[in-house]
Coordinates of C-alpha atoms and ligand atoms in Angstrom, one line a residue:
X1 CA 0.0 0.0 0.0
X2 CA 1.0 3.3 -1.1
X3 CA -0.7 5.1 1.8
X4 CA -0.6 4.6 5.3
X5 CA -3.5 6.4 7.3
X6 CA -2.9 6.3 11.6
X7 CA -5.7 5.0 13.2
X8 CA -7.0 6.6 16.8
X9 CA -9.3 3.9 18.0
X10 CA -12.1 5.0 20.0
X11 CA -12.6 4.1 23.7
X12 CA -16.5 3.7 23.7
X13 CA -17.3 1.2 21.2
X14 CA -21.0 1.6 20.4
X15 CA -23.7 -1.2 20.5
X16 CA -24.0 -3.0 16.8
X17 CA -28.0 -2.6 15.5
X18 CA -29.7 -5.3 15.1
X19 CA -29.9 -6.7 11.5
X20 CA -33.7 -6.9 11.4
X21 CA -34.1 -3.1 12.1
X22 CA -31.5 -1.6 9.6
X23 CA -32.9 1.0 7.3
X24 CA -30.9 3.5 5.1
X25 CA -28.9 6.3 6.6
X26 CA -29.6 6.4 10.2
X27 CA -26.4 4.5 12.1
X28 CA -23.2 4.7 12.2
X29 CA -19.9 3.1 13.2
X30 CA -17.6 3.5 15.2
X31 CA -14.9 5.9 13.1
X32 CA -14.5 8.1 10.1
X33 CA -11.7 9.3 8.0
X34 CA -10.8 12.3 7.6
X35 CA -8.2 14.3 5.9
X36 CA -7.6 18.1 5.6
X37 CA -6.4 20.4 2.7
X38 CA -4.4 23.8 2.7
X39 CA -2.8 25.3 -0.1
X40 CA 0.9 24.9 1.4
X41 CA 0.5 21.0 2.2
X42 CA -2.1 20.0 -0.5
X43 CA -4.2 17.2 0.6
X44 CA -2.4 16.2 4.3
X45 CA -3.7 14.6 7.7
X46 CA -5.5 11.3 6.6
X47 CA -6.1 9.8 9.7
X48 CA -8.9 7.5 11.0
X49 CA -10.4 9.1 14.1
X50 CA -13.6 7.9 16.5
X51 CA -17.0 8.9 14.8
X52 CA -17.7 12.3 16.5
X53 CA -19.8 15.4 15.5
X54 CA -17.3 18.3 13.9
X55 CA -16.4 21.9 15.7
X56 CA -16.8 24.5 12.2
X57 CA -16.7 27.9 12.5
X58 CA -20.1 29.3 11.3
X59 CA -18.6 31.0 8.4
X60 CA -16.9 28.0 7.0
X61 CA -17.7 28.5 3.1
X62 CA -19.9 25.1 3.0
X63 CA -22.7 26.7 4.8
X64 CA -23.0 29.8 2.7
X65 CA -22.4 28.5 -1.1
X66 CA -22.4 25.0 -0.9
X67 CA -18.9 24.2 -2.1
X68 CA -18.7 20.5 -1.3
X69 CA -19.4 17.0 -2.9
X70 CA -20.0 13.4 -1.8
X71 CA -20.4 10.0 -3.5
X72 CA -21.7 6.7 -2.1
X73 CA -20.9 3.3 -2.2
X74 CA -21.4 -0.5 -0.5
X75 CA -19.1 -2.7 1.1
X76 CA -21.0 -6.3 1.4
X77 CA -19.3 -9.6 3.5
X78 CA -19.4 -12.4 1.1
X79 CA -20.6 -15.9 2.7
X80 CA -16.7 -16.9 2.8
X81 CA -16.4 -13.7 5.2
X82 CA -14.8 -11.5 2.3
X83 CA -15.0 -7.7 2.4
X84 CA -16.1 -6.8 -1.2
X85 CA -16.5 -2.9 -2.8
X86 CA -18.0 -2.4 -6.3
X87 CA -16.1 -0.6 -8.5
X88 CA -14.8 1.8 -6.1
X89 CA -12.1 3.4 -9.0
X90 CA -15.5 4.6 -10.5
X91 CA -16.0 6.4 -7.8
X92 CA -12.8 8.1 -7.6
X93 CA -13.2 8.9 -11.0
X94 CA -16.6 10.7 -10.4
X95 CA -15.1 12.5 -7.8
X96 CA -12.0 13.7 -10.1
X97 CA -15.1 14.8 -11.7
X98 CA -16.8 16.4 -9.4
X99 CA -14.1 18.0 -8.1
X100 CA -13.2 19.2 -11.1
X101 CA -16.4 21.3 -11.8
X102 CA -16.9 22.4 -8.1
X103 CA -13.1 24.1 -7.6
X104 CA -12.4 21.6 -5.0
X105 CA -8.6 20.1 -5.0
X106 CA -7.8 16.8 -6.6
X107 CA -7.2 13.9 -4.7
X108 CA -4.8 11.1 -6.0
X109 CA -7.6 8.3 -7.2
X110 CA -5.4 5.5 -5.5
X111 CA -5.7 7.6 -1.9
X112 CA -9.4 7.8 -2.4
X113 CA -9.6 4.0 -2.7
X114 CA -7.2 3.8 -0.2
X115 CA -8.8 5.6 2.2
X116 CA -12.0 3.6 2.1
X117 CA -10.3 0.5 2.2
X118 CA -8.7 1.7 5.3
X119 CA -11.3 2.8 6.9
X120 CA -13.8 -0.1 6.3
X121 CA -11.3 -2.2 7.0
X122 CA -11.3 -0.3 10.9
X123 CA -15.1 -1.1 11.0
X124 CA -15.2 -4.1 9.4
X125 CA -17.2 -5.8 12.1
X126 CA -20.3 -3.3 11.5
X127 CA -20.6 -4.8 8.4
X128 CA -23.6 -6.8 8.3
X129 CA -24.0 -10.2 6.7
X130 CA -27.9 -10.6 6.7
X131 CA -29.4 -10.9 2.7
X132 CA -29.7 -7.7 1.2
X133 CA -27.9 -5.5 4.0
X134 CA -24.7 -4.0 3.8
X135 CA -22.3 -1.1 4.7
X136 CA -22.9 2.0 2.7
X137 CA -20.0 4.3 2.6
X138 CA -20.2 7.9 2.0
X139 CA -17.3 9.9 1.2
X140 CA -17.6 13.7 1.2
X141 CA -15.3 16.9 1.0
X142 CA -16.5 20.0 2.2
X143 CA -14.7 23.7 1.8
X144 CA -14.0 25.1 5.8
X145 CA -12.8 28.2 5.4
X146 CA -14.0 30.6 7.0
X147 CA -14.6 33.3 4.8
X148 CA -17.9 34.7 3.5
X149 CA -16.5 36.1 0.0
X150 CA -17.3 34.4 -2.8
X151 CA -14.3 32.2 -4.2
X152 CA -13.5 29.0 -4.1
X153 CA -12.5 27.9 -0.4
X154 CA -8.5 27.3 0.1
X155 CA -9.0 24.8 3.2
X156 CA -11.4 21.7 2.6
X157 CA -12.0 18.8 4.7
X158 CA -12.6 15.3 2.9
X159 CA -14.0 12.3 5.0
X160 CA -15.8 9.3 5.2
X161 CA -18.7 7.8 7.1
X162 CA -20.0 4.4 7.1
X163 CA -23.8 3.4 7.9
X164 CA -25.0 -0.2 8.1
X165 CA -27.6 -0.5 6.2
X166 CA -31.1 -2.8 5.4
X167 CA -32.1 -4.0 2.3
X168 CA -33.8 -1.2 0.1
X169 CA -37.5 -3.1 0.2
X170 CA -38.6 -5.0 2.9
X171 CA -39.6 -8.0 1.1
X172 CA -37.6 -7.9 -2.0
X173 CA -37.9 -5.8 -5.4
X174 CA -41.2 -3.7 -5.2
X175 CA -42.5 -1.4 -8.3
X176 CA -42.5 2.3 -7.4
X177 CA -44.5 5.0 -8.5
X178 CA -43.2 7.7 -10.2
X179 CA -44.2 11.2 -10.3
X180 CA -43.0 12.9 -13.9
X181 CA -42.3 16.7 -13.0
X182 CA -43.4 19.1 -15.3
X183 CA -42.6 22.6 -13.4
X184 CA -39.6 22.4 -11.3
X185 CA -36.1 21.3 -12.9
X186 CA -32.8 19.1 -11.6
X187 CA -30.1 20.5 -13.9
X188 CA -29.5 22.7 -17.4
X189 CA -26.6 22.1 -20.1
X190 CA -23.9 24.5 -18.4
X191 CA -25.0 23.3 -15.2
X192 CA -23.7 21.2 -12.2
X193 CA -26.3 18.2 -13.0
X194 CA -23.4 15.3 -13.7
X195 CA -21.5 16.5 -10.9
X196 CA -22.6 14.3 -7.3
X197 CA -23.4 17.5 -5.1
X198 CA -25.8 18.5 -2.4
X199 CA -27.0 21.7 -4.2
X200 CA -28.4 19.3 -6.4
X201 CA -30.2 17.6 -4.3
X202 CA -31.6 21.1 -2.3
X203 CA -33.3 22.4 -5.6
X204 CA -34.8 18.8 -6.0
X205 CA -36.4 18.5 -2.7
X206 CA -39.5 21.0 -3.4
X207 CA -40.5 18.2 -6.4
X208 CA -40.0 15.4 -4.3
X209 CA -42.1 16.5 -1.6
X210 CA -44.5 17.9 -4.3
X211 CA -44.5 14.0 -5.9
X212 CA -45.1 12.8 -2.2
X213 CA -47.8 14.5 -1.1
X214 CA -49.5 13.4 -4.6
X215 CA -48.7 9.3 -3.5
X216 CA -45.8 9.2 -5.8
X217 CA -42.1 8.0 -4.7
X218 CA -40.0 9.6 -6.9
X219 CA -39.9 12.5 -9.2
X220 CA -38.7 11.4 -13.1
X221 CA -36.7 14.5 -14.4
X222 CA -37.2 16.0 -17.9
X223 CA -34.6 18.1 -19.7
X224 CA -34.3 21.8 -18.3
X225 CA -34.7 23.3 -21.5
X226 CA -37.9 22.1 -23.3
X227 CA -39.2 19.6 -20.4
X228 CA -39.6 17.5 -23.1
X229 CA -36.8 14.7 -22.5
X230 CA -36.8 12.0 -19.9
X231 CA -33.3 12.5 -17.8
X232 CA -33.0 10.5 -14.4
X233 CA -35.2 9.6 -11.5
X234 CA -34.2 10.8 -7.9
X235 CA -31.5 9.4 -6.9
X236 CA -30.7 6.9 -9.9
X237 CA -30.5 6.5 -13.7
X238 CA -34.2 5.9 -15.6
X239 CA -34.2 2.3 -18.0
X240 CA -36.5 2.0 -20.4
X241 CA -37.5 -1.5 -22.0
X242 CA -39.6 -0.4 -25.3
X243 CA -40.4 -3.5 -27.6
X244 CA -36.5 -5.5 -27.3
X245 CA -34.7 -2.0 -26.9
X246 CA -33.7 -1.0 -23.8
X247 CA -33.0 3.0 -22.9
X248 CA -31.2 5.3 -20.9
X249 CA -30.4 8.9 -21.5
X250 CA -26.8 9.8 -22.6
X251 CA -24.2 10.9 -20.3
X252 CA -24.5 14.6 -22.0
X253 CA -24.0 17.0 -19.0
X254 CA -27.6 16.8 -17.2
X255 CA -27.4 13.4 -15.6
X256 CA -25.9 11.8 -13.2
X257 CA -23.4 9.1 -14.4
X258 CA -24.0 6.4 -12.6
X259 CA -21.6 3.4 -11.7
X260 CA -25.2 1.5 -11.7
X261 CA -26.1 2.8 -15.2
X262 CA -22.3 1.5 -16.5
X263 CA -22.6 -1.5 -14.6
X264 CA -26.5 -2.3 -16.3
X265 CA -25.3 -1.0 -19.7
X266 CA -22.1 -3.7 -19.8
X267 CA -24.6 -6.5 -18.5
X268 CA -27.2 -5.7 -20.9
X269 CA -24.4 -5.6 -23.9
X270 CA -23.0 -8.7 -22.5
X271 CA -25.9 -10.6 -22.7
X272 CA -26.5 -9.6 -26.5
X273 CA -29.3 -7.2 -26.1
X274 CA -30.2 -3.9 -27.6
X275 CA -28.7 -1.0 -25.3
X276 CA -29.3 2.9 -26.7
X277 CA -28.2 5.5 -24.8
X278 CA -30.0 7.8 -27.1
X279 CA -32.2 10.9 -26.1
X280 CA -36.3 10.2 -25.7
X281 CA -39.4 12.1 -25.4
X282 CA -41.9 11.9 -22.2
X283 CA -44.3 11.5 -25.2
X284 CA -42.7 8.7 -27.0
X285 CA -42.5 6.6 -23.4
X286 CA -46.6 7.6 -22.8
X287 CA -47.0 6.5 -26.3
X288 CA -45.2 3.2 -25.6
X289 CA -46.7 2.8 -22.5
X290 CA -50.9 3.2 -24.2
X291 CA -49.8 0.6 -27.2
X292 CA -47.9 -1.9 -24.4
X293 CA -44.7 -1.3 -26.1
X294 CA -43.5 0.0 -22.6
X295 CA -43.0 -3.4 -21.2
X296 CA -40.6 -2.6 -18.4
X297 CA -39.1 0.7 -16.4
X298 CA -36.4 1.0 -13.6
X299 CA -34.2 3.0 -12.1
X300 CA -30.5 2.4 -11.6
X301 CA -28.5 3.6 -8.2
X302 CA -25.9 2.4 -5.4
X303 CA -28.9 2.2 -3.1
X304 CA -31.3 0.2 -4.1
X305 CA -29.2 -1.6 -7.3
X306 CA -32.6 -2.0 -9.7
X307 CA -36.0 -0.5 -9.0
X308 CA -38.6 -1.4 -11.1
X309 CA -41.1 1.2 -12.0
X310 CA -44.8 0.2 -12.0
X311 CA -46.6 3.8 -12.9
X312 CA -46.1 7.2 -14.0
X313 CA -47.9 9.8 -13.8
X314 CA -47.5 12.9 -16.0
X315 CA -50.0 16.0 -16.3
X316 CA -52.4 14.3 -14.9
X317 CA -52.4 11.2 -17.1
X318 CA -51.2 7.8 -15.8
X319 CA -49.5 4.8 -17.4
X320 CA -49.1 1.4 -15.3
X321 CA -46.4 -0.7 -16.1
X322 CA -46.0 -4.4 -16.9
X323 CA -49.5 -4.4 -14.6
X324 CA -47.5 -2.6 -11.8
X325 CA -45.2 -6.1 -11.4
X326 CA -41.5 -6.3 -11.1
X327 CA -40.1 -7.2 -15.1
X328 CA -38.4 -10.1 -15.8
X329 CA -34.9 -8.2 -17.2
X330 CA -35.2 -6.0 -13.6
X331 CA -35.5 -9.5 -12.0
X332 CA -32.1 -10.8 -13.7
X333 CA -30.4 -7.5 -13.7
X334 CA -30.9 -7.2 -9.5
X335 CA -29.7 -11.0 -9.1
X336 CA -26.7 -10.6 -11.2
X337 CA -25.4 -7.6 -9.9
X338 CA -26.4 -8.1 -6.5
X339 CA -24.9 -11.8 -6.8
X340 CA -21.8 -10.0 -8.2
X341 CA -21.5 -7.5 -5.3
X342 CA -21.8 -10.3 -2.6
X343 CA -19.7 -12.2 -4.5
X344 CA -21.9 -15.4 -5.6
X345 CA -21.6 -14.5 -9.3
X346 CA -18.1 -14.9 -10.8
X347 CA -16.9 -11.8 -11.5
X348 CA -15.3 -12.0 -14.6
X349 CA -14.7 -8.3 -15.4
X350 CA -12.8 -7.7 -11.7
X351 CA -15.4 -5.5 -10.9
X352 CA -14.8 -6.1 -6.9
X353 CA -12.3 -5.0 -4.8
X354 CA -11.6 -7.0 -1.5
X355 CA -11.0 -4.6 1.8
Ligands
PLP401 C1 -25.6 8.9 -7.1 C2 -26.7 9.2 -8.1 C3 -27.1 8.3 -9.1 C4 -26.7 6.8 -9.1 O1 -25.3 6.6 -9.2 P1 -24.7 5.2 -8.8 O2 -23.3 5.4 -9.0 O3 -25.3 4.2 -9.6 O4 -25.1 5.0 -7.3 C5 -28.0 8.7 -10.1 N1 -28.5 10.0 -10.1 C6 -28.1 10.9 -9.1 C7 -28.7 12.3 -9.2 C8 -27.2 10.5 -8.1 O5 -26.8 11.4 -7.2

């Protein structure tokens, strides 16, 4: 190893959850790492520390213009007791990515992975083993400075948390309803929509509480220009299975490029089928949906790996899919990537990374 991060152990080891209870987001372990950027020592500090709340200064730059990022990933205990990431380059590469557009330093992609490795590897006993939980890992940087001009920050703080966490549905795939916005917007060509950011995610949460109180779970995002083209849902990348061609919005600025999306565009190719990553009207998908050409939808992301999509609703007007049943292809997709992540499927293309 190329990096070697101290580790301060903590002297009150918390309670593990029980497996039963997990849900997403709400625990978490016992320590995080965290590393600390000035111009004069570039990215320095890496350390693993005990799991405690942060001391900012109110007018660190993060809380005043949002300069920061974050990404999210799962490490899963294979039956053999392995300790398995997926694709965690990708995720250094987004963040290259991210940083890139957002004025935040570089960070070597082999200390990113590093880092996680080290740090799950710390906590390695919070990671449950129970069928469809796991360890989700959330790196993010934020800019500290404290300094209310506008700029980009010169001191940043990059660290990672780790949550154990339940399966995404309680008793296996479930369809989801999806709300199709028609007023509110996620990102414009210029914009920060491919980069992984909270401000995204703050200008999205009037539609998804709009698409809530409505009995929808998720929003479905068309273009910011002519709200005309389907983009992404939520969290995740939007499928599309019309007649035996299968959909996805290109990677062209707006969306979110998910490791998910990669990951279901390679399988898909693999298996010989047809994979367009081309753009597509709202109406072509409502037309599909009338004439039962629409015969499956789902949404690609770290979370929940596949979510099948049972109905949209647009303007009023409502489609259900494949009668509102989980799709075969979103039935094999889930089992071979979820078999791949736990390490049941051979993993031919060395798409997991033991801890
Ligand atoms: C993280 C994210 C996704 C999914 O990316 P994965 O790498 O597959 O988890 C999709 N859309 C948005 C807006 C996201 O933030």
């Amino acid at each position: 190893m190329k990096y070697n991060f101290p580790v301060i152990k903590t002297t009150h080891p918390k309670e593990k959850p029980d497996p039963d209870t997990l849900r997403f987001g709400q625990i978490f372990t016992d320590h995080m790492f965290m590393m600390e950027y000035s111009p004069e020592q570039g990215w320095h500090n890496g350390r693993i520390q005990p799991y405690a709340p942060l001391q900012l200064d109110p007018a660190a730059a993060v809380f005043h213009y949002a300069q920061e990022m974050f990404e999210g990933l799962k490490a899963y205990k294979s039956k053999d007791g392995r300790v398995l990431l997926f694709r965690p380059d990708m995720n250094a590469r987004r963040t290259t990515n991210t940083n890139e557009r957002m004025c935040i330093p570089h960070i070597d992609e082999e200390l990113f992975v590093e880092a996680i490795k080290a740090v799950v590897g710390v906590d390695r006993e919070w990671i449950p083993s129970k069928k469809g939980t796991s360890l989700y890992v959330r790196p993010f940087i934020i800019a500290d400075e404290p300094f209310l001009g506008v700029r980009p920050a010169d001191h940043f703080l990059f660290m990672i948390i780790l949550s154990p966490v339940g399966p995404y549905y309680e008793g296996g795939l479930a369809p989801t309803k999806i709300y199709v916005e028609n007023e509110f917007v996620r990102a414009t060509p210029g914009g920060t929509g491919a980069a992984k950011i909270g401000g995204n995610y703050a200008a999205s949460l009037k539609s998804q509480e709009k698409a809530h109180e409505s009995g929808y779970e998720q929003v479905l995002w068309l273009d910011g220009v002519e709200r005309k083209y389907v983009e992404e849902i939520g969290t995740s990348n939007a499928f599309f299975k019309i007649g035996d061609e299968v959909v996805t919005a290109p990677l062209t600025g707006t969306i979110l490029p998910g490791i998910t999306r990669d990951s279901v565009i390679n399988l898909l190719k693999q298996w010989g089928m047809k994979v367009s990553e081309r753009r597509m009207t709202i109406d072509e998908v409502f037309e599909a949906g009338k004439s039962g050409k629409l015969v499956e939808m789902f949404a690609t992301g770290t979370a929940a790996v596949i979510s099948p999509v049972g109905e949209l609703s647009w303007k009023g007007e409502k489609v259900t899919i494949n009668n509102g049943e989980i799709g075969e292809l979103s039935q094999k997709l889930y089992d071979e990537l979820y078999g791949l992540q736990i390490g049941e499927v051979e993993d031919k293309l060395g798409w997991t990374v033991e801890v």
